[in-house]
Amino acid sequence: MNNSTPSCPKCGSTNFYKNGHDKYGNQQFLCKDCNHSFRLSHSHKHKKFSFH
């Protein structure tokens, strides 16, 4: 289990907030210090579309 605090990969800041989702449904975050948008999870889940 990983107990470390997540941080921005660009500047290392822990001052960020949720900023929507990417095209795979992963949560995106936006750093308040450097305005870098990033994900904590890098899985590429495929969206399931129902055309019924």
JSON list of C-alpha atoms in Angstrom, two decimals:
[
{"chain": "A", "resi": 1, "resn": "MET", "atom": "CA", "xyz": [0.00, 0.00, 0.00]},
{"chain": "A", "resi": 2, "resn": "ASN", "atom": "CA", "xyz": [1.33, 3.42, -0.96]},
{"chain": "A", "resi": 3, "resn": "ASN", "atom": "CA", "xyz": [0.85, 6.05, 1.77]},
{"chain": "A", "resi": 4, "resn": "SER", "atom": "CA", "xyz": [2.76, 8.85, 0.03]},
{"chain": "A", "resi": 5, "resn": "THR", "atom": "CA", "xyz": [1.02, 12.12, -0.75]},
{"chain": "A", "resi": 6, "resn": "PRO", "atom": "CA", "xyz": [0.36, 12.62, -4.48]},
{"chain": "A", "resi": 7, "resn": "SER", "atom": "CA", "xyz": [2.10, 15.56, -6.11]},
{"chain": "A", "resi": 8, "resn": "CYS", "atom": "CA", "xyz": [2.33, 17.35, -9.44]},
{"chain": "A", "resi": 9, "resn": "PRO", "atom": "CA", "xyz": [4.79, 15.52, -11.74]},
{"chain": "A", "resi": 10, "resn": "LYS", "atom": "CA", "xyz": [5.98, 18.82, -13.22]},
{"chain": "A", "resi": 11, "resn": "CYS", "atom": "CA", "xyz": [6.71, 20.98, -10.15]},
{"chain": "A", "resi": 12, "resn": "GLY", "atom": "CA", "xyz": [6.23, 18.56, -7.21]},
{"chain": "A", "resi": 13, "resn": "SER", "atom": "CA", "xyz": [3.52, 20.67, -5.56]},
{"chain": "A", "resi": 14, "resn": "THR", "atom": "CA", "xyz": [0.73, 19.05, -3.54]},
{"chain": "A", "resi": 15, "resn": "ASN", "atom": "CA", "xyz": [-1.49, 22.08, -4.19]},
{"chain": "A", "resi": 16, "resn": "PHE", "atom": "CA", "xyz": [-3.88, 20.77, -6.88]},
{"chain": "A", "resi": 17, "resn": "TYR", "atom": "CA", "xyz": [-7.57, 20.07, -7.45]},
{"chain": "A", "resi": 18, "resn": "LYS", "atom": "CA", "xyz": [-9.82, 17.77, -9.49]},
{"chain": "A", "resi": 19, "resn": "ASN", "atom": "CA", "xyz": [-10.25, 18.97, -13.06]},
{"chain": "A", "resi": 20, "resn": "GLY", "atom": "CA", "xyz": [-12.64, 16.64, -14.91]},
{"chain": "A", "resi": 21, "resn": "HIS", "atom": "CA", "xyz": [-11.86, 13.35, -16.64]},
{"chain": "A", "resi": 22, "resn": "ASP", "atom": "CA", "xyz": [-9.83, 12.32, -19.69]},
{"chain": "A", "resi": 23, "resn": "LYS", "atom": "CA", "xyz": [-11.26, 10.43, -22.67]},
{"chain": "A", "resi": 24, "resn": "TYR", "atom": "CA", "xyz": [-10.73, 7.12, -20.82]},
{"chain": "A", "resi": 25, "resn": "GLY", "atom": "CA", "xyz": [-12.67, 8.21, -17.74]},
{"chain": "A", "resi": 26, "resn": "ASN", "atom": "CA", "xyz": [-9.60, 8.75, -15.53]},
{"chain": "A", "resi": 27, "resn": "GLN", "atom": "CA", "xyz": [-9.74, 11.62, -13.03]},
{"chain": "A", "resi": 28, "resn": "GLN", "atom": "CA", "xyz": [-7.66, 14.63, -14.07]},
{"chain": "A", "resi": 29, "resn": "PHE", "atom": "CA", "xyz": [-6.08, 17.16, -11.74]},
{"chain": "A", "resi": 30, "resn": "LEU", "atom": "CA", "xyz": [-4.84, 20.72, -12.23]},
{"chain": "A", "resi": 31, "resn": "CYS", "atom": "CA", "xyz": [-1.87, 22.07, -10.28]},
{"chain": "A", "resi": 32, "resn": "LYS", "atom": "CA", "xyz": [-2.61, 25.47, -8.69]},
{"chain": "A", "resi": 33, "resn": "ASP", "atom": "CA", "xyz": [1.07, 26.43, -8.73]},
{"chain": "A", "resi": 34, "resn": "CYS", "atom": "CA", "xyz": [2.15, 25.68, -12.33]},
{"chain": "A", "resi": 35, "resn": "ASN", "atom": "CA", "xyz": [-1.25, 25.09, -14.07]},
{"chain": "A", "resi": 36, "resn": "HIS", "atom": "CA", "xyz": [-0.11, 21.64, -15.26]},
{"chain": "A", "resi": 37, "resn": "SER", "atom": "CA", "xyz": [-2.95, 19.17, -15.95]},
{"chain": "A", "resi": 38, "resn": "PHE", "atom": "CA", "xyz": [-2.18, 15.54, -15.01]},
{"chain": "A", "resi": 39, "resn": "ARG", "atom": "CA", "xyz": [-3.65, 12.17, -14.00]},
{"chain": "A", "resi": 40, "resn": "LEU", "atom": "CA", "xyz": [-2.64, 10.08, -10.99]},
{"chain": "A", "resi": 41, "resn": "SER", "atom": "CA", "xyz": [-3.81, 6.91, -12.76]},
{"chain": "A", "resi": 42, "resn": "HIS", "atom": "CA", "xyz": [-2.40, 6.10, -16.20]},
{"chain": "A", "resi": 43, "resn": "SER", "atom": "CA", "xyz": [-4.69, 3.23, -17.11]},
{"chain": "A", "resi": 44, "resn": "HIS", "atom": "CA", "xyz": [-6.29, 3.29, -20.55]},
{"chain": "A", "resi": 45, "resn": "LYS", "atom": "CA", "xyz": [-9.73, 1.92, -19.81]},
{"chain": "A", "resi": 46, "resn": "HIS", "atom": "CA", "xyz": [-11.87, 1.67, -22.90]},
{"chain": "A", "resi": 47, "resn": "LYS", "atom": "CA", "xyz": [-15.22, 3.37, -22.73]},
{"chain": "A", "resi": 48, "resn": "LYS", "atom": "CA", "xyz": [-18.13, 1.04, -23.33]},
{"chain": "A", "resi": 49, "resn": "PHE", "atom": "CA", "xyz": [-20.67, 2.52, -25.70]},
{"chain": "A", "resi": 50, "resn": "SER", "atom": "CA", "xyz": [-24.10, 1.04, -25.99]},
{"chain": "A", "resi": 51, "resn": "PHE", "atom": "CA", "xyz": [-25.73, 1.50, -29.39]},
{"chain": "A", "resi": 52, "resn": "HIS", "atom": "CA", "xyz": [-28.93, -0.41, -28.62]}
]
